[in-house]
Short mmCIF file of C-alpha atoms and ligand atoms in Angstrom, two decimals:
data_model
loop_
_atom_site.label_atom_id
_atom_site.label_comp_id
_atom_site.label_asym_id
_atom_site.label_seq_id
_atom_site.Cartn_x
_atom_site.Cartn_y
_atom_site.Cartn_z
CA TYR C 6 59.13 -57.81 40.99
CA ARG C 7 61.40 -55.93 43.30
CA ALA C 8 59.00 -53.01 43.65
CA LYS C 9 56.24 -55.32 44.61
CA SER C 10 58.06 -57.35 47.21
CA SER C 11 59.56 -54.18 48.92
CA GLY C 12 55.93 -52.90 49.11
CA GLN C 13 56.60 -49.62 47.18
CA ALA C 14 53.84 -47.56 45.58
CA VAL C 15 52.11 -48.72 42.37
CA MET C 16 54.62 -49.17 39.65
CA HIS C 17 54.00 -48.63 36.04
CA TYR C 18 55.00 -50.88 33.31
CA SER C 19 58.16 -49.75 31.83
CA GLU C 20 60.55 -50.57 28.91
CA GLU C 21 63.12 -51.66 31.44
CA LEU C 22 60.93 -54.58 32.41
CA GLU C 23 60.47 -55.73 28.87
CA GLY C 24 63.68 -57.56 28.44
CA ASP C 25 63.45 -59.44 31.74
CA THR C 26 62.37 -63.08 31.02
CA ALA C 27 61.33 -63.73 34.55
CA VAL C 28 59.08 -60.78 34.60
CA ARG C 29 57.78 -61.68 31.20
CA LEU C 30 56.95 -65.07 32.17
CA SER C 31 55.17 -64.08 35.43
CA LEU C 32 53.28 -61.49 33.33
CA VAL C 33 51.95 -64.23 31.08
CA GLU C 34 50.80 -66.15 34.26
CA GLU C 35 49.05 -63.15 35.54
CA LEU C 36 47.52 -62.52 32.10
CA ARG C 37 46.19 -66.07 32.24
CA SER C 38 44.17 -65.36 35.36
CA ALA C 39 43.35 -61.77 34.55
CA LEU C 40 39.97 -62.50 33.10
CA GLU C 41 38.65 -64.51 36.10
CA ARG C 42 40.08 -61.63 38.35
CA SER C 43 38.10 -59.04 36.42
CA GLN C 44 41.18 -57.09 35.72
CA PHE C 45 40.09 -56.05 32.22
CA HIS C 46 37.76 -53.20 31.20
CA LEU C 47 36.83 -51.49 27.92
CA VAL C 48 37.41 -47.84 26.94
CA PHE C 49 35.66 -46.11 24.10
CA GLN C 50 37.44 -43.74 21.75
CA PRO C 51 34.79 -41.63 19.76
CA ARG C 52 34.76 -41.68 16.00
CA LEU C 53 33.22 -38.73 14.40
CA HIS C 54 31.52 -38.62 11.02
CA ARG C 55 32.24 -35.75 8.62
CA ASN C 56 28.58 -35.08 8.64
CA GLU C 57 28.23 -33.57 12.05
CA SER C 58 24.61 -34.54 12.63
CA ALA C 59 25.47 -38.24 12.41
CA ALA C 60 25.48 -40.22 15.61
CA LEU C 61 28.84 -40.99 17.19
CA SER C 62 30.66 -44.40 16.94
CA ALA C 63 33.48 -45.60 18.95
CA GLU C 64 36.35 -47.96 18.89
CA VAL C 65 36.46 -50.43 21.74
CA LEU C 66 39.92 -50.72 23.38
CA LEU C 67 40.99 -53.06 26.03
CA ARG C 68 42.60 -52.11 29.26
CA TRP C 69 44.34 -54.36 31.80
CA GLN C 70 44.40 -52.96 35.36
CA HIS C 71 47.31 -54.86 36.86
CA PRO C 72 47.36 -54.84 40.71
CA THR C 73 50.88 -53.63 41.17
CA LEU C 74 51.96 -52.50 37.65
CA GLY C 75 49.08 -50.34 36.98
CA THR C 76 47.56 -50.08 33.55
CA VAL C 77 49.62 -52.22 31.23
CA PRO C 78 49.26 -50.95 27.60
CA PRO C 79 47.64 -53.28 24.99
CA ALA C 80 50.89 -52.94 22.83
CA LYS C 81 52.51 -55.03 25.53
CA PHE C 82 49.95 -57.57 26.65
CA ILE C 83 48.15 -58.30 23.40
CA PRO C 84 51.19 -59.77 21.62
CA LEU C 85 51.87 -61.78 24.81
CA ALA C 86 48.25 -62.95 24.82
CA GLU C 87 48.57 -63.91 21.18
CA GLN C 88 51.89 -65.77 21.64
CA HIS C 89 50.57 -67.76 24.57
CA GLY C 90 47.18 -68.88 23.19
CA LEU C 91 45.17 -66.52 25.52
CA ILE C 92 43.89 -64.15 22.92
CA ASP C 93 40.90 -66.15 21.83
CA ALA C 94 39.40 -66.15 25.32
CA ILE C 95 40.19 -62.56 25.99
CA GLY C 96 38.86 -61.53 22.53
CA ASP C 97 35.67 -63.45 23.26
CA TRP C 98 35.27 -61.44 26.45
CA VAL C 99 35.85 -58.20 24.62
CA LEU C 100 33.35 -59.02 21.81
CA ALA C 101 30.68 -60.15 24.26
CA GLN C 102 31.13 -56.99 26.46
CA ALA C 103 30.92 -54.75 23.42
CA CYS C 104 27.72 -56.44 22.11
CA GLN C 105 26.10 -56.22 25.56
CA GLN C 106 27.16 -52.53 25.93
CA LEU C 107 25.91 -51.61 22.39
CA ALA C 108 22.46 -53.33 23.10
CA SER C 109 22.29 -51.65 26.56
CA TRP C 110 22.87 -48.13 24.98
CA ARG C 111 20.37 -48.78 22.26
CA LYS C 112 17.80 -49.99 24.79
CA ALA C 113 18.47 -46.72 26.74
CA GLY C 114 17.92 -44.62 23.67
CA LEU C 115 21.59 -43.46 23.57
CA PRO C 116 22.39 -42.70 19.84
CA VAL C 117 25.64 -44.77 19.37
CA ALA C 118 25.97 -45.67 15.68
CA GLN C 119 28.57 -48.37 15.86
CA LEU C 120 31.08 -49.99 18.13
CA SER C 121 34.25 -51.37 16.37
CA VAL C 122 36.10 -54.16 18.08
CA ASN C 123 39.69 -55.36 17.30
CA VAL C 124 40.09 -58.85 16.38
CA SER C 125 43.41 -60.90 16.36
CA PRO C 126 44.42 -62.95 13.51
CA THR C 127 44.06 -66.23 15.42
CA GLN C 128 40.40 -65.26 16.32
CA LEU C 129 39.42 -64.54 12.84
CA LEU C 130 40.96 -67.81 11.66
CA ALA C 131 39.49 -69.92 14.51
CA ASP C 132 36.84 -72.46 13.22
CA ASP C 133 34.02 -71.49 15.52
CA PHE C 134 34.61 -67.68 15.53
CA PHE C 135 31.93 -67.15 13.00
CA SER C 136 29.19 -69.23 14.68
CA ARG C 137 29.99 -67.72 18.07
CA THR C 138 29.94 -64.26 16.78
CA ALA C 139 26.71 -64.83 14.84
CA ALA C 140 25.13 -66.15 18.01
CA LEU C 141 26.22 -63.08 19.96
CA LEU C 142 24.85 -60.64 17.35
CA ALA C 143 21.55 -62.58 17.31
CA THR C 144 21.26 -62.65 21.14
CA TRP C 145 21.80 -58.90 21.34
CA GLN C 146 19.73 -58.25 18.24
CA ILE C 147 22.60 -56.19 16.55
CA GLU C 148 22.58 -57.72 13.18
CA ASP C 149 22.55 -54.34 11.29
CA GLY C 150 26.31 -53.41 11.28
CA GLY C 151 26.16 -51.99 14.79
CA ILE C 152 29.25 -54.12 15.44
CA GLU C 153 32.36 -53.71 13.22
CA LEU C 154 35.40 -56.08 13.50
CA GLU C 155 38.65 -54.47 12.87
CA VAL C 156 41.22 -56.79 11.38
CA THR C 157 44.77 -56.06 10.30
CA GLU C 158 46.65 -56.98 7.21
CA SER C 159 48.46 -59.52 9.34
CA SER C 160 45.19 -61.48 9.65
CA LEU C 161 45.16 -61.80 6.03
CA VAL C 162 48.64 -62.89 5.06
CA HIS C 163 48.51 -66.23 6.88
CA ASP C 164 45.48 -67.48 4.91
CA VAL C 165 43.79 -64.93 2.73
CA VAL C 166 41.22 -67.41 1.48
CA LYS C 167 40.14 -68.57 4.82
CA ALA C 168 40.28 -64.97 6.22
CA SER C 169 38.16 -63.70 3.38
CA GLN C 170 35.60 -66.43 3.65
CA GLY C 171 35.30 -65.65 7.33
CA MET C 172 34.87 -61.99 6.69
CA GLN C 173 32.16 -62.65 4.05
CA ARG C 174 30.21 -64.96 6.33
CA LEU C 175 30.46 -62.37 9.06
CA ARG C 176 29.08 -59.71 6.81
CA GLU C 177 26.17 -61.94 5.85
CA VAL C 178 25.06 -62.10 9.48
CA GLY C 179 25.18 -58.29 9.84
CA CYS C 180 28.75 -57.60 11.10
CA HIS C 181 30.81 -54.92 9.42
CA ILE C 182 34.54 -55.45 8.71
CA ALA C 183 37.20 -52.87 8.81
CA ILE C 184 40.84 -53.21 7.70
CA ASP C 185 42.76 -51.58 10.48
CA ASP C 186 46.17 -49.89 10.24
CA PHE C 187 45.92 -49.83 6.49
CA GLY C 188 48.96 -49.01 4.43
CA VAL C 189 51.77 -50.23 6.85
CA GLY C 190 51.68 -53.88 5.78
CA PHE C 191 52.92 -55.05 2.45
CA SER C 192 50.43 -57.26 1.21
CA ALA C 193 47.02 -55.72 0.98
CA LEU C 194 46.90 -53.89 -2.29
CA SER C 195 46.66 -57.09 -4.37
CA TYR C 196 44.21 -58.53 -2.02
CA LEU C 197 41.94 -55.40 -1.68
CA ASN C 198 39.47 -56.01 -4.47
CA ARG C 199 38.96 -59.56 -3.52
CA LEU C 200 38.34 -58.88 0.31
CA PRO C 201 34.87 -58.45 1.73
CA PHE C 202 34.89 -55.41 3.97
CA ASP C 203 33.18 -52.20 4.72
CA THR C 204 35.79 -49.79 5.99
CA LEU C 205 39.33 -48.88 5.52
CA LYS C 206 41.19 -47.32 8.43
CA VAL C 207 44.10 -45.18 7.25
CA ASP C 208 47.06 -45.71 9.60
CA LYS C 209 48.12 -42.93 12.05
CA SER C 210 51.63 -42.99 10.51
CA PHE C 211 50.25 -41.28 7.42
CA VAL C 212 48.02 -38.86 9.31
CA ASP C 213 50.96 -37.73 11.54
CA THR C 214 52.71 -35.84 8.64
CA ILE C 215 49.81 -35.33 6.29
CA HIS C 216 49.81 -31.60 6.72
CA LEU C 217 53.59 -31.34 6.50
CA GLU C 218 54.91 -33.82 3.89
CA PRO C 219 53.46 -33.86 0.34
CA SER C 220 54.43 -37.64 0.03
CA SER C 221 52.27 -38.61 3.18
CA LYS C 222 49.38 -36.55 1.72
CA ALA C 223 49.86 -38.14 -1.65
CA ILE C 224 49.75 -41.64 -0.16
CA ALA C 225 46.73 -40.86 1.88
CA ALA C 226 45.01 -39.33 -1.12
CA ALA C 227 45.72 -42.61 -3.11
CA ILE C 228 44.44 -44.73 -0.27
CA VAL C 229 41.25 -42.70 0.06
CA ALA C 230 40.67 -42.72 -3.73
CA LEU C 231 41.19 -46.49 -3.91
CA ALA C 232 38.74 -47.04 -1.02
CA LYS C 233 36.12 -44.65 -2.55
CA SER C 234 36.43 -46.30 -5.96
CA LEU C 235 35.75 -49.71 -4.19
CA ASP C 236 32.85 -48.08 -2.39
CA LYS C 237 34.34 -48.42 1.08
CA ALA C 238 34.10 -45.99 4.01
CA VAL C 239 37.37 -44.40 5.06
CA VAL C 240 38.28 -43.60 8.70
CA ALA C 241 41.40 -41.62 9.55
CA GLU C 242 43.06 -42.64 12.89
CA GLY C 243 45.45 -40.87 15.12
CA VAL C 244 44.19 -37.34 14.27
CA GLU C 245 45.85 -34.96 16.58
CA ILE C 246 45.69 -31.48 15.25
CA LEU C 247 43.29 -29.36 13.25
CA GLU C 248 45.59 -28.97 10.25
CA GLN C 249 45.38 -32.77 9.73
CA VAL C 250 41.47 -32.58 10.01
CA ALA C 251 41.44 -29.98 7.28
CA VAL C 252 43.59 -31.99 4.81
CA LEU C 253 41.65 -35.20 5.50
CA ARG C 254 38.41 -33.47 5.06
CA ASP C 255 39.50 -32.24 1.61
CA LEU C 256 40.64 -35.67 0.70
CA GLY C 257 37.04 -36.97 1.39
CA VAL C 258 37.69 -39.06 4.51
CA ASP C 259 34.39 -40.08 6.04
CA GLU C 260 35.18 -40.37 9.78
CA PHE C 261 37.90 -39.23 12.21
CA GLN C 262 39.34 -40.67 15.33
CA GLY C 263 42.23 -39.29 17.43
CA TYR C 264 43.34 -37.24 20.40
CA TYR C 265 42.31 -34.04 18.55
CA PHE C 266 38.67 -35.01 19.22
CA SER C 267 39.09 -37.31 22.16
CA ARG C 268 41.19 -39.80 23.88
CA PRO C 269 39.71 -43.24 24.65
CA LEU C 270 37.03 -42.60 27.30
CA ALA C 271 35.67 -44.53 30.33
CA LYS C 272 32.17 -45.77 29.73
CA GLU C 273 30.46 -42.97 31.72
CA ASP C 274 32.58 -40.31 30.03
CA PHE C 275 31.71 -41.63 26.59
CA GLU C 276 27.94 -41.75 27.57
CA ARG C 277 28.17 -38.18 28.65
CA LEU C 278 29.87 -37.08 25.39
CA VAL C 279 27.06 -38.91 23.30
CA ARG C 280 24.45 -37.22 25.23
CA ARG C 281 26.04 -33.77 25.01
CA SER C 282 26.71 -34.03 21.27
CA HIS C 283 23.22 -35.23 20.82
CA CYS C 284 21.88 -32.25 22.56
CA LYS C 285 24.44 -29.92 20.86
CA SER C 286 25.29 -28.00 23.93
CA GLY C 287 28.51 -26.11 23.66
CA SER C 288 31.31 -27.38 25.72
CA GLN C 289 35.04 -27.04 24.89
CA GLU C 290 35.18 -30.72 24.12
CA LEU C 291 32.16 -30.50 21.82
CA SER C 292 33.41 -27.47 19.87
CA GLN C 293 36.20 -29.89 18.83
CA ALA C 294 33.79 -32.86 18.60
CA SER C 295 31.57 -31.01 16.20
CA MET C 296 34.45 -30.05 14.00
CA ALA C 297 33.36 -26.47 13.77
P1 C2E N 10 44.54 -49.82 17.12
O1 C2E N 10 43.45 -50.81 16.87
O2 C2E N 10 45.17 -49.22 15.89
O3 C2E N 10 43.91 -48.58 18.01
C1 C2E N 10 44.33 -47.38 17.91
C2 C2E N 10 45.40 -46.98 18.92
O4 C2E N 10 45.82 -45.69 18.77
C3 C2E N 10 44.86 -47.04 20.34
O5 C2E N 10 45.86 -47.42 21.31
C4 C2E N 10 44.45 -45.62 20.76
O6 C2E N 10 44.41 -45.19 22.01
C5 C2E N 10 45.67 -44.86 19.90
N1 C2E N 10 45.22 -43.56 19.37
C6 C2E N 10 44.11 -43.16 19.00
N2 C2E N 10 44.05 -41.82 18.69
C7 C2E N 10 45.44 -41.45 18.85
C8 C2E N 10 46.04 -40.17 18.64
O7 C2E N 10 45.54 -39.16 18.17
N3 C2E N 10 47.49 -40.18 18.96
C9 C2E N 10 48.05 -41.32 19.48
N4 C2E N 10 49.42 -41.14 19.87
N5 C2E N 10 47.41 -42.46 19.72
C10 C2E N 10 46.15 -42.55 19.32
P2 C2E N 10 45.77 -48.39 22.37
O8 C2E N 10 44.41 -48.41 23.08
O9 C2E N 10 46.98 -48.47 23.13
O10 C2E N 10 45.76 -49.88 21.58
C11 C2E N 10 46.83 -50.28 20.79
C12 C2E N 10 46.64 -51.49 19.98
O11 C2E N 10 46.25 -52.57 20.75
C13 C2E N 10 45.38 -51.21 19.09
O12 C2E N 10 45.68 -50.46 17.85
C14 C2E N 10 44.93 -52.72 18.79
O13 C2E N 10 45.70 -53.17 17.75
C15 C2E N 10 45.35 -53.35 20.06
N6 C2E N 10 44.15 -53.70 20.84
C16 C2E N 10 43.53 -52.90 21.76
N7 C2E N 10 42.42 -53.47 22.23
C17 C2E N 10 42.38 -54.67 21.59
C18 C2E N 10 41.53 -55.77 21.80
O14 C2E N 10 40.36 -55.84 22.43
N8 C2E N 10 41.76 -56.91 21.04
C19 C2E N 10 42.86 -56.97 20.19
N9 C2E N 10 43.09 -58.09 19.49
N10 C2E N 10 43.69 -55.92 20.09
C20 C2E N 10 43.49 -54.74 20.73
MG1 MG N 11 41.80 -50.78 15.76
MG1 MG N 12 30.84 -49.24 9.21
MG1 MG N 13 44.65 -48.89 14.01
#
């Protein structure tokens, strides 16, 4: 990296770097050692229930703090990790951290309803994923749906039978399953009634224009109705403005996640938010967080 060797200030990962094969390869090498160098951490994006008095949940999102590039976005490094066989180890770390964190919050009496963790297709399809996850849940005594695994439609297209068997076994040991980014893949409708899952997450692309375009609203309405008729919970992701909240609420969406309520938060900031929403004190953040 030129900026690195010339000793310039911290550089941020940019699109310019993306096409550069040498940079890409060295990024993979650095990704390989990022775990042992403790360069990963988790952030927590609140998920709010339409019933305001319900406890907060959060989606766990991975961050890579690169020594010279700064924070590399997951959209850049997760695909690299998947392509180079690193995602299973990284995903293990994320899940273990999330379980430990939830157990520790529960022990401290912090009312966090659920943490949802993203799982890559190769993780879900790995032979020992089920047993290792079951062991983790047992160790931390969170076999009550406190952990939800988010899988995308791409996990399902490779081997829908194996994926759905894995999902079913995970549910039997007290794990919840969510289908993430729903509606942007092509496959899911035909599989949906055969798949064991708890929650459907409506993709941000529908939410973006839901208050503007009747067609987005119609698709979102159909997704919500479908999920409801299958008795699943529905989460809307990428909610950025109040008008979207209003439409989604009318459609019957159960939970909301997005910048309108909160960006992904550092652990301490999430803890503070949970404490405050629990006490119902009236900060600016909270007046949004309580969906007044
Ligand atoms: P995702 O699972 O769909 O997560 C939601 C993404 O949307 C997050 O981006 C979140 O910060 C962003 N987001 C949430 N609300 C809003 C909003 O209102 N506006 C906008 N513009 N964005 C919003 P992030 O953290 O960059 O993660 C991107 C993707 O990387 C995730 O999409 C997920 O697929 C993947 N990812 C993140 N952490 C992990 C992980 O631990 N394991 C795996 N396998 N994938 C992960
Ligand atoms: Mg997700
Ligand atoms: Mg759930
Ligand atoms: Mg998503």
